[in-house]
mmCIF file of N, CA, C and O in Angstrom:
data_model
loop_
_atom_site.group_PDB
_atom_site.id
_atom_site.type_symbol
_atom_site.label_atom_id
_atom_site.label_comp_id
_atom_site.label_asym_id
_atom_site.label_seq_id
_atom_site.Cartn_x
_atom_site.Cartn_y
_atom_site.Cartn_z
ATOM 1 N N PRO A 238 7.633 9.175 -0.193
ATOM 2 C CA PRO A 238 7.008 8.085 -0.948
ATOM 3 C C PRO A 238 5.484 8.214 -0.986
ATOM 4 O O PRO A 238 4.871 8.647 -0.006
ATOM 5 N N ILE A 239 4.899 7.814 -2.090
ATOM 6 C CA ILE A 239 3.445 7.911 -2.251
ATOM 7 C C ILE A 239 2.713 7.132 -1.176
ATOM 8 O O ILE A 239 1.667 7.560 -0.700
ATOM 9 N N LYS A 240 3.256 6.010 -0.731
ATOM 10 C CA LYS A 240 2.580 5.192 0.288
ATOM 11 C C LYS A 240 2.472 5.893 1.637
ATOM 12 O O LYS A 240 1.684 5.492 2.483
ATOM 13 N N ASP A 241 3.239 6.957 1.849
ATOM 14 C CA ASP A 241 3.175 7.710 3.102
ATOM 15 C C ASP A 241 2.123 8.812 3.079
ATOM 16 O O ASP A 241 1.794 9.383 4.115
ATOM 17 N N ILE A 242 1.596 9.130 1.902
ATOM 18 C CA ILE A 242 0.596 10.202 1.797
ATOM 19 C C ILE A 242 -0.736 9.718 2.359
ATOM 20 O O ILE A 242 -1.205 8.647 2.004
ATOM 21 N N ARG A 243 -1.331 10.512 3.237
ATOM 22 C CA ARG A 243 -2.658 10.200 3.767
ATOM 23 C C ARG A 243 -3.727 10.880 2.932
ATOM 24 O O ARG A 243 -4.682 10.257 2.523
ATOM 25 N N TYR A 244 -3.565 12.174 2.716
ATOM 26 C CA TYR A 244 -4.519 12.911 1.890
ATOM 27 C C TYR A 244 -3.883 14.202 1.387
ATOM 28 O O TYR A 244 -2.813 14.608 1.856
ATOM 29 N N VAL A 245 -4.554 14.802 0.424
ATOM 30 C CA VAL A 245 -4.100 16.057 -0.165
ATOM 31 C C VAL A 245 -5.280 17.015 -0.122
ATOM 32 O O VAL A 245 -6.410 16.613 -0.392
ATOM 33 N N HIS A 246 -5.035 18.247 0.249
ATOM 34 C CA HIS A 246 -6.117 19.231 0.228
ATOM 35 C C HIS A 246 -5.639 20.513 -0.426
ATOM 36 O O HIS A 246 -4.443 20.791 -0.493
ATOM 37 N N SER A 247 -6.615 21.249 -0.931
ATOM 38 C CA SER A 247 -6.318 22.466 -1.668
ATOM 39 C C SER A 247 -7.206 23.592 -1.181
ATOM 40 O O SER A 247 -8.395 23.409 -0.938
ATOM 41 N N ASP A 248 -6.615 24.748 -1.022
ATOM 42 C CA ASP A 248 -7.361 25.963 -0.712
ATOM 43 C C ASP A 248 -6.963 26.972 -1.774
ATOM 44 O O ASP A 248 -5.845 27.476 -1.752
ATOM 45 N N ARG A 249 -7.859 27.166 -2.701
ATOM 46 C CA ARG A 249 -7.602 27.918 -3.916
ATOM 47 C C ARG A 249 -6.479 27.209 -4.664
ATOM 48 O O ARG A 249 -6.662 26.120 -5.111
ATOM 49 N N ARG A 250 -5.312 27.777 -4.780
ATOM 50 C CA ARG A 250 -4.228 27.110 -5.510
ATOM 51 C C ARG A 250 -3.097 26.665 -4.577
ATOM 52 O O ARG A 250 -2.032 26.249 -5.034
ATOM 53 N N LEU A 251 -3.333 26.737 -3.276
ATOM 54 C CA LEU A 251 -2.350 26.279 -2.306
ATOM 55 C C LEU A 251 -2.655 24.822 -1.972
ATOM 56 O O LEU A 251 -3.655 24.516 -1.324
ATOM 57 N N VAL A 252 -1.810 23.925 -2.428
ATOM 58 C CA VAL A 252 -2.011 22.487 -2.259
ATOM 59 C C VAL A 252 -1.132 22.004 -1.112
ATOM 60 O O VAL A 252 0.051 22.357 -1.033
ATOM 61 N N THR A 253 -1.696 21.188 -0.225
ATOM 62 C CA THR A 253 -0.945 20.625 0.889
ATOM 63 C C THR A 253 -1.063 19.106 0.852
ATOM 64 O O THR A 253 -2.162 18.568 0.806
ATOM 65 N N ILE A 254 0.083 18.451 0.876
ATOM 66 C CA ILE A 254 0.134 16.990 0.945
ATOM 67 C C ILE A 254 0.403 16.625 2.396
ATOM 68 O O ILE A 254 1.393 17.062 2.979
ATOM 69 N N GLU A 255 -0.502 15.838 2.979
ATOM 70 C CA GLU A 255 -0.385 15.433 4.383
ATOM 71 C C GLU A 255 0.124 13.996 4.462
ATOM 72 O O GLU A 255 -0.472 13.092 3.886
ATOM 73 N N THR A 256 1.229 13.804 5.176
ATOM 74 C CA THR A 256 1.751 12.459 5.419
ATOM 75 C C THR A 256 1.689 12.201 6.919
ATOM 76 O O THR A 256 1.294 13.080 7.688
ATOM 77 N N ASN A 257 2.108 11.021 7.345
ATOM 78 C CA ASN A 257 2.136 10.731 8.778
ATOM 79 C C ASN A 257 3.176 11.587 9.495
ATOM 80 O O ASN A 257 3.016 11.923 10.655
ATOM 81 N N GLN A 258 4.244 11.938 8.788
ATOM 82 C CA GLN A 258 5.346 12.653 9.424
ATOM 83 C C GLN A 258 5.232 14.168 9.328
ATOM 84 O O GLN A 258 5.579 14.874 10.274
ATOM 85 N N ARG A 259 4.774 14.699 8.179
ATOM 86 C CA ARG A 259 4.761 16.142 8.000
ATOM 87 C C ARG A 259 3.850 16.549 6.853
ATOM 88 O O ARG A 259 3.268 15.711 6.194
ATOM 89 N N SER A 260 3.786 17.855 6.610
ATOM 90 C CA SER A 260 2.992 18.417 5.519
ATOM 91 C C SER A 260 3.925 19.064 4.503
ATOM 92 O O SER A 260 4.961 19.618 4.866
ATOM 93 N N TYR A 261 3.516 18.997 3.226
ATOM 94 C CA TYR A 261 4.261 19.637 2.147
ATOM 95 C C TYR A 261 3.289 20.562 1.423
ATOM 96 O O TYR A 261 2.233 20.117 0.992
ATOM 97 N N THR A 262 3.640 21.830 1.309
ATOM 98 C CA THR A 262 2.745 22.805 0.708
ATOM 99 C C THR A 262 3.411 23.449 -0.507
ATOM 100 O O THR A 262 4.604 23.748 -0.481
ATOM 101 N N PHE A 263 2.610 23.647 -1.548
ATOM 102 C CA PHE A 263 3.098 24.277 -2.771
ATOM 103 C C PHE A 263 1.911 24.845 -3.532
ATOM 104 O O PHE A 263 0.759 24.547 -3.221
ATOM 105 N N TYR A 264 2.183 25.655 -4.531
ATOM 106 C CA TYR A 264 1.130 26.206 -5.380
ATOM 107 C C TYR A 264 0.936 25.309 -6.593
ATOM 108 O O TYR A 264 1.912 24.883 -7.213
ATOM 109 N N GLY A 265 -0.312 24.984 -6.900
ATOM 110 C CA GLY A 265 -0.611 24.141 -8.037
ATOM 111 C C GLY A 265 -2.104 23.886 -8.124
ATOM 112 O O GLY A 265 -2.903 24.566 -7.481
ATOM 113 N N LYS A 266 -2.454 22.881 -8.915
ATOM 114 C CA LYS A 266 -3.857 22.487 -9.081
ATOM 115 C C LYS A 266 -4.039 21.077 -8.538
ATOM 116 O O LYS A 266 -3.249 20.189 -8.824
ATOM 117 N N LEU A 267 -5.122 20.899 -7.788
ATOM 118 C CA LEU A 267 -5.399 19.580 -7.226
ATOM 119 C C LEU A 267 -5.622 18.559 -8.331
ATOM 120 O O LEU A 267 -5.229 17.402 -8.195
ATOM 121 N N GLY A 268 -6.216 18.957 -9.436
ATOM 122 C CA GLY A 268 -6.418 18.056 -10.563
ATOM 123 C C GLY A 268 -5.111 17.530 -11.124
ATOM 124 O O GLY A 268 -5.005 16.348 -11.498
ATOM 125 N N ASP A 269 -4.086 18.379 -11.192
ATOM 126 C CA ASP A 269 -2.773 17.941 -11.665
ATOM 127 C C ASP A 269 -2.143 16.945 -10.693
ATOM 128 O O ASP A 269 -1.544 15.948 -11.102
ATOM 129 N N VAL A 270 -2.294 17.209 -9.398
ATOM 130 C CA VAL A 270 -1.766 16.299 -8.378
ATOM 131 C C VAL A 270 -2.477 14.953 -8.476
ATOM 132 O O VAL A 270 -1.851 13.894 -8.393
ATOM 133 N N GLU A 271 -3.784 14.991 -8.683
ATOM 134 C CA GLU A 271 -4.575 13.763 -8.822
ATOM 135 C C GLU A 271 -4.058 12.917 -9.987
ATOM 136 O O GLU A 271 -3.892 11.701 -9.849
ATOM 137 N N GLN A 272 -3.761 13.533 -11.104
ATOM 138 C CA GLN A 272 -3.229 12.799 -12.255
ATOM 139 C C GLN A 272 -1.843 12.243 -11.960
ATOM 140 O O GLN A 272 -1.539 11.110 -12.324
ATOM 141 N N ASP A 273 -1.010 13.016 -11.284
ATOM 142 C CA ASP A 273 0.351 12.573 -10.974
ATOM 143 C C ASP A 273 0.369 11.398 -10.002
ATOM 144 O O ASP A 273 1.198 10.499 -10.133
ATOM 145 N N LEU A 274 -0.538 11.403 -9.019
ATOM 146 C CA LEU A 274 -0.538 10.344 -8.007
ATOM 147 C C LEU A 274 -1.137 9.037 -8.521
ATOM 148 O O LEU A 274 -0.747 7.968 -8.086
ATOM 149 N N GLY A 275 -2.121 9.111 -9.384
ATOM 150 C CA GLY A 275 -2.653 7.907 -10.006
ATOM 151 C C GLY A 275 -3.822 7.259 -9.303
ATOM 152 O O GLY A 275 -4.511 7.861 -8.482
ATOM 153 N N ALA A 276 -4.034 5.987 -9.614
ATOM 154 C CA ALA A 276 -5.256 5.263 -9.279
ATOM 155 C C ALA A 276 -5.472 4.973 -7.802
ATOM 156 O O ALA A 276 -6.593 4.736 -7.393
ATOM 157 N N GLY A 277 -4.479 4.985 -6.975
ATOM 158 C CA GLY A 277 -4.659 4.666 -5.563
ATOM 159 C C GLY A 277 -5.290 5.787 -4.757
ATOM 160 O O GLY A 277 -5.510 5.650 -3.555
ATOM 161 N N PHE A 278 -5.591 6.911 -5.418
ATOM 162 C CA PHE A 278 -6.154 8.072 -4.743
ATOM 163 C C PHE A 278 -7.554 8.360 -5.260
ATOM 164 O O PHE A 278 -7.841 8.181 -6.435
ATOM 165 N N ILE A 279 -8.410 8.799 -4.359
ATOM 166 C CA ILE A 279 -9.817 9.039 -4.683
ATOM 167 C C ILE A 279 -10.149 10.496 -4.385
ATOM 168 O O ILE A 279 -9.875 10.993 -3.284
ATOM 169 N N ARG A 280 -10.751 11.157 -5.350
ATOM 170 C CA ARG A 280 -11.187 12.551 -5.181
ATOM 171 C C ARG A 280 -12.538 12.513 -4.479
ATOM 172 O O ARG A 280 -13.524 12.065 -5.041
ATOM 173 N N ILE A 281 -12.587 12.950 -3.221
ATOM 174 C CA ILE A 281 -13.823 12.886 -2.447
ATOM 175 C C ILE A 281 -14.567 14.219 -2.406
ATOM 176 O O ILE A 281 -15.717 14.274 -1.974
ATOM 177 N N HIS A 282 -13.908 15.267 -2.838
ATOM 178 C CA HIS A 282 -14.460 16.614 -2.739
ATOM 179 C C HIS A 282 -13.633 17.493 -3.663
ATOM 180 O O HIS A 282 -12.512 17.122 -4.014
ATOM 181 N N LYS A 283 -14.138 18.645 -4.034
ATOM 182 C CA LYS A 283 -13.351 19.504 -4.924
ATOM 183 C C LYS A 283 -12.049 19.955 -4.267
ATOM 184 O O LYS A 283 -11.112 20.334 -4.945
ATOM 185 N N ARG A 284 -11.970 19.861 -2.942
ATOM 186 C CA ARG A 284 -10.763 20.277 -2.225
ATOM 187 C C ARG A 284 -9.958 19.126 -1.629
ATOM 188 O O ARG A 284 -8.882 19.370 -1.085
ATOM 189 N N TYR A 285 -10.447 17.890 -1.708
ATOM 190 C CA TYR A 285 -9.772 16.782 -1.032
ATOM 191 C C TYR A 285 -9.548 15.579 -1.939
ATOM 192 O O TYR A 285 -10.429 15.174 -2.691
ATOM 193 N N LEU A 286 -8.384 14.988 -1.773
ATOM 194 C CA LEU A 286 -7.986 13.772 -2.460
ATOM 195 C C LEU A 286 -7.391 12.867 -1.387
ATOM 196 O O LEU A 286 -6.523 13.308 -0.619
ATOM 197 N N VAL A 287 -7.879 11.639 -1.260
ATOM 198 C CA VAL A 287 -7.374 10.745 -0.210
ATOM 199 C C VAL A 287 -6.746 9.499 -0.827
ATOM 200 O O VAL A 287 -7.158 9.048 -1.892
ATOM 201 N N ARG A 288 -5.731 8.962 -0.132
ATOM 202 C CA ARG A 288 -5.182 7.667 -0.533
ATOM 203 C C ARG A 288 -6.138 6.625 0.014
ATOM 204 O O ARG A 288 -6.385 6.553 1.213
ATOM 205 N N ALA A 289 -6.703 5.827 -0.848
ATOM 206 C CA ALA A 289 -7.756 4.880 -0.467
ATOM 207 C C ALA A 289 -7.297 3.952 0.658
ATOM 208 O O ALA A 289 -8.064 3.658 1.574
ATOM 209 N N GLN A 290 -6.061 3.512 0.631
ATOM 210 C CA GLN A 290 -5.562 2.594 1.650
ATOM 211 C C GLN A 290 -5.376 3.267 3.018
ATOM 212 O O GLN A 290 -5.244 2.591 4.026
ATOM 213 N N ALA A 291 -5.385 4.587 3.066
ATOM 214 C CA ALA A 291 -5.219 5.310 4.330
ATOM 215 C C ALA A 291 -6.546 5.530 5.053
ATOM 216 O O ALA A 291 -6.561 5.921 6.213
ATOM 217 N N VAL A 292 -7.660 5.265 4.381
ATOM 218 C CA VAL A 292 -8.976 5.507 4.956
ATOM 219 C C VAL A 292 -9.329 4.380 5.926
ATOM 220 O O VAL A 292 -9.272 3.207 5.587
ATOM 221 N N ASP A 293 -9.672 4.762 7.148
ATOM 222 C CA ASP A 293 -10.057 3.790 8.174
ATOM 223 C C ASP A 293 -11.541 3.476 8.152
ATOM 224 O O ASP A 293 -11.950 2.369 8.452
ATOM 225 N N GLN A 294 -12.346 4.488 7.794
ATOM 226 C CA GLN A 294 -13.794 4.295 7.859
ATOM 227 C C GLN A 294 -14.488 5.264 6.903
ATOM 228 O O GLN A 294 -14.075 6.408 6.761
ATOM 229 N N VAL A 295 -15.531 4.756 6.251
ATOM 230 C CA VAL A 295 -16.396 5.596 5.421
ATOM 231 C C VAL A 295 -17.765 5.525 6.067
ATOM 232 O O VAL A 295 -18.329 4.448 6.224
ATOM 233 N N GLU A 296 -18.272 6.679 6.471
ATOM 234 C CA GLU A 296 -19.552 6.700 7.180
ATOM 235 C C GLU A 296 -20.348 7.914 6.739
ATOM 236 O O GLU A 296 -19.883 9.049 6.855
ATOM 237 N N GLY A 297 -21.532 7.665 6.227
ATOM 238 C CA GLY A 297 -22.373 8.767 5.785
ATOM 239 C C GLY A 297 -21.678 9.574 4.708
ATOM 240 O O GLY A 297 -21.195 9.044 3.735
ATOM 241 N N GLY A 298 -21.565 10.833 4.921
ATOM 242 C CA GLY A 298 -20.939 11.724 3.958
ATOM 243 C C GLY A 298 -19.533 12.117 4.331
ATOM 244 O O GLY A 298 -19.091 13.216 4.023
ATOM 245 N N GLN A 299 -18.803 11.209 5.007
ATOM 246 C CA GLN A 299 -17.448 11.547 5.409
ATOM 247 C C GLN A 299 -16.540 10.327 5.465
ATOM 248 O O GLN A 299 -17.014 9.200 5.526
ATOM 249 N N VAL A 300 -15.242 10.587 5.423
ATOM 250 C CA VAL A 300 -14.250 9.523 5.602
ATOM 251 C C VAL A 300 -13.418 9.856 6.827
ATOM 252 O O VAL A 300 -13.235 11.023 7.170
ATOM 253 N N LYS A 301 -12.932 8.822 7.494
ATOM 254 C CA LYS A 301 -12.078 9.012 8.664
ATOM 255 C C LYS A 301 -10.710 8.417 8.375
ATOM 256 O O LYS A 301 -10.595 7.286 7.910
ATOM 257 N N LEU A 302 -9.698 9.208 8.650
ATOM 258 C CA LEU A 302 -8.305 8.796 8.543
ATOM 259 C C LEU A 302 -7.704 9.032 9.916
ATOM 260 O O LEU A 302 -7.303 10.156 10.223
ATOM 261 N N ARG A 303 -7.733 8.026 10.754
ATOM 262 C CA ARG A 303 -7.379 8.159 12.170
ATOM 263 C C ARG A 303 -8.213 9.263 12.783
ATOM 264 O O ARG A 303 -9.411 9.195 12.809
ATOM 265 N N GLU A 304 -7.583 10.350 13.220
ATOM 266 C CA GLU A 304 -8.312 11.425 13.899
ATOM 267 C C GLU A 304 -8.878 12.475 12.947
ATOM 268 O O GLU A 304 -9.617 13.357 13.360
ATOM 269 N N ILE A 305 -8.551 12.375 11.676
ATOM 270 C CA ILE A 305 -8.994 13.356 10.679
ATOM 271 C C ILE A 305 -10.317 12.908 10.053
ATOM 272 O O ILE A 305 -10.452 11.752 9.652
ATOM 273 N N ILE A 306 -11.273 13.811 9.961
ATOM 274 C CA ILE A 306 -12.552 13.536 9.303
ATOM 275 C C ILE A 306 -12.683 14.503 8.134
ATOM 276 O O ILE A 306 -12.565 15.715 8.307
ATOM 277 N N LEU A 307 -12.922 13.936 6.938
ATOM 278 C CA LEU A 307 -13.037 14.747 5.726
ATOM 279 C C LEU A 307 -14.395 14.505 5.074
ATOM 280 O O LEU A 307 -14.898 13.383 5.088
ATOM 281 N N PRO A 308 -14.970 15.545 4.466
ATOM 282 C CA PRO A 308 -16.284 15.388 3.832
ATOM 283 C C PRO A 308 -16.194 14.726 2.460
ATOM 284 O O PRO A 308 -15.213 14.893 1.735
ATOM 285 N N ILE A 309 -17.230 13.968 2.107
ATOM 286 C CA ILE A 309 -17.395 13.446 0.757
ATOM 287 C C ILE A 309 -18.537 14.243 0.138
ATOM 288 O O ILE A 309 -19.636 14.277 0.689
ATOM 289 N N SER A 310 -18.286 14.868 -0.985
ATOM 290 C CA SER A 310 -19.352 15.647 -1.615
ATOM 291 C C SER A 310 -20.373 14.715 -2.255
ATOM 292 O O SER A 310 -20.049 13.594 -2.650
ATOM 293 N N ARG A 311 -21.600 15.173 -2.357
ATOM 294 C CA ARG A 311 -22.665 14.367 -2.967
ATOM 295 C C ARG A 311 -22.333 14.030 -4.417
ATOM 296 O O ARG A 311 -22.671 12.963 -4.897
ATOM 297 N N THR A 312 -21.670 14.930 -5.091
ATOM 298 C CA THR A 312 -21.331 14.707 -6.495
ATOM 299 C C THR A 312 -20.376 13.531 -6.665
ATOM 300 O O THR A 312 -20.504 12.754 -7.608
ATOM 301 N N HIS A 313 -19.432 13.401 -5.755
ATOM 302 C CA HIS A 313 -18.411 12.361 -5.864
ATOM 303 C C HIS A 313 -18.814 11.040 -5.197
ATOM 304 O O HIS A 313 -18.173 10.012 -5.418
ATOM 305 N N ARG A 314 -19.843 11.040 -4.385
ATOM 306 C CA ARG A 314 -20.173 9.891 -3.542
ATOM 307 C C ARG A 314 -20.345 8.566 -4.289
ATOM 308 O O ARG A 314 -19.731 7.569 -3.889
ATOM 309 N N PRO A 315 -21.123 8.466 -5.368
ATOM 310 C CA PRO A 315 -21.291 7.150 -6.023
ATOM 311 C C PRO A 315 -19.969 6.554 -6.527
ATOM 312 O O PRO A 315 -19.674 5.381 -6.270
ATOM 313 N N ALA A 316 -19.162 7.344 -7.200
ATOM 314 C CA ALA A 316 -17.880 6.851 -7.708
ATOM 315 C C ALA A 316 -16.921 6.549 -6.561
ATOM 316 O O ALA A 316 -16.152 5.579 -6.627
ATOM 317 N N ASP A 317 -16.968 7.347 -5.506
ATOM 318 C CA ASP A 317 -16.090 7.128 -4.360
ATOM 319 C C ASP A 317 -16.380 5.801 -3.673
ATOM 320 O O ASP A 317 -15.470 5.085 -3.274
ATOM 321 N N MET A 318 -17.651 5.467 -3.534
ATOM 322 C CA MET A 318 -17.998 4.204 -2.884
ATOM 323 C C MET A 318 -17.427 3.017 -3.667
ATOM 324 O O MET A 318 -16.932 2.067 -3.081
ATOM 325 N N GLN A 319 -17.479 3.087 -4.976
ATOM 326 C CA GLN A 319 -16.881 2.022 -5.795
ATOM 327 C C GLN A 319 -15.364 1.977 -5.597
ATOM 328 O O GLN A 319 -14.783 0.911 -5.480
ATOM 329 N N GLY A 320 -14.739 3.139 -5.554
ATOM 330 C CA GLY A 320 -13.292 3.206 -5.345
ATOM 331 C C GLY A 320 -12.877 2.653 -3.995
ATOM 332 O O GLY A 320 -11.899 1.916 -3.894
ATOM 333 N N PHE A 321 -13.626 2.979 -2.958
ATOM 334 C CA PHE A 321 -13.305 2.459 -1.626
ATOM 335 C C PHE A 321 -13.536 0.951 -1.554
ATOM 336 O O PHE A 321 -12.784 0.232 -0.899
ATOM 337 N N ALA A 322 -14.571 0.455 -2.216
ATOM 338 C CA ALA A 322 -14.825 -0.992 -2.246
ATOM 339 C C ALA A 322 -13.677 -1.720 -2.936
ATOM 340 O O ALA A 322 -13.202 -2.747 -2.450
ATOM 341 N N ARG A 323 -13.192 -1.170 -4.056
ATOM 342 C CA ARG A 323 -12.045 -1.771 -4.751
ATOM 343 C C ARG A 323 -10.805 -1.762 -3.873
ATOM 344 O O ARG A 323 -10.069 -2.742 -3.786
ATOM 345 N N ALA A 324 -10.564 -0.651 -3.183
ATOM 346 C CA ALA A 324 -9.398 -0.539 -2.299
ATOM 347 C C ALA A 324 -9.487 -1.533 -1.148
ATOM 348 O O ALA A 324 -8.490 -2.143 -0.764
ATOM 349 N N LEU A 325 -10.686 -1.716 -0.616
ATOM 350 C CA LEU A 325 -10.874 -2.679 0.464
ATOM 351 C C LEU A 325 -10.565 -4.088 -0.003
ATOM 352 O O LEU A 325 -9.881 -4.855 0.682
ATOM 353 N N LEU A 326 -11.004 -4.428 -1.196
ATOM 354 C CA LEU A 326 -10.744 -5.768 -1.735
ATOM 355 C C LEU A 326 -9.267 -5.966 -2.073
ATOM 356 O O LEU A 326 -8.789 -7.087 -2.078
ATOM 357 N N ASP A 327 -8.549 -4.885 -2.333
ATOM 358 C CA ASP A 327 -7.133 -4.972 -2.647
ATOM 359 C C ASP A 327 -6.255 -5.094 -1.417
ATOM 360 O O ASP A 327 -5.075 -5.420 -1.535
ATOM 361 N N ARG A 328 -6.791 -4.810 -0.243
ATOM 362 C CA ARG A 328 -5.984 -4.908 0.984
ATOM 363 C C ARG A 328 -5.559 -6.360 1.197
ATOM 364 O O ARG A 328 -6.312 -7.296 0.961
ATOM 365 N N GLU A 329 -4.347 -6.547 1.688
ATOM 366 C CA GLU A 329 -3.779 -7.873 1.812
ATOM 367 C C GLU A 329 -4.559 -8.778 2.763
ATOM 368 O O GLU A 329 -4.629 -9.978 2.552
ATOM 369 N N GLU A 330 -5.156 -8.233 3.814
ATOM 370 C CA GLU A 330 -5.865 -9.086 4.756
ATOM 371 C C GLU A 330 -7.119 -9.710 4.149
ATOM 372 O O GLU A 330 -7.691 -10.635 4.707
ATOM 373 N N PHE A 331 -7.557 -9.201 2.984
ATOM 374 C CA PHE A 331 -8.736 -9.758 2.325
ATOM 375 C C PHE A 331 -8.384 -10.675 1.157
ATOM 376 O O PHE A 331 -9.249 -11.135 0.444
ATOM 377 N N ARG A 332 -7.113 -10.918 0.944
ATOM 378 C CA ARG A 332 -6.687 -11.792 -0.156
ATOM 379 C C ARG A 332 -6.555 -13.216 0.302
ATOM 380 O O ARG A 332 -6.373 -13.568 1.384
#
């Protein structure tokens, strides 16, 4: 299920979907995965796509997902901050 995905990363054309339980790896394009997953995911770097609701903390140029720390590229940073703010407001504890 999409709600179990924490983040997706790509190394060349090898795409890995990371969930809480396991990893799924296949050949493809991260851009195609981004379109398939939809609005709940934020592209933070040319190699990383995160599920906004899985992010625990945004600090400086990085995001934290429990023990995982991923970089936010300078190019994506302004749009990412808006996306994370929207995701934060959508969380049930803030409604």
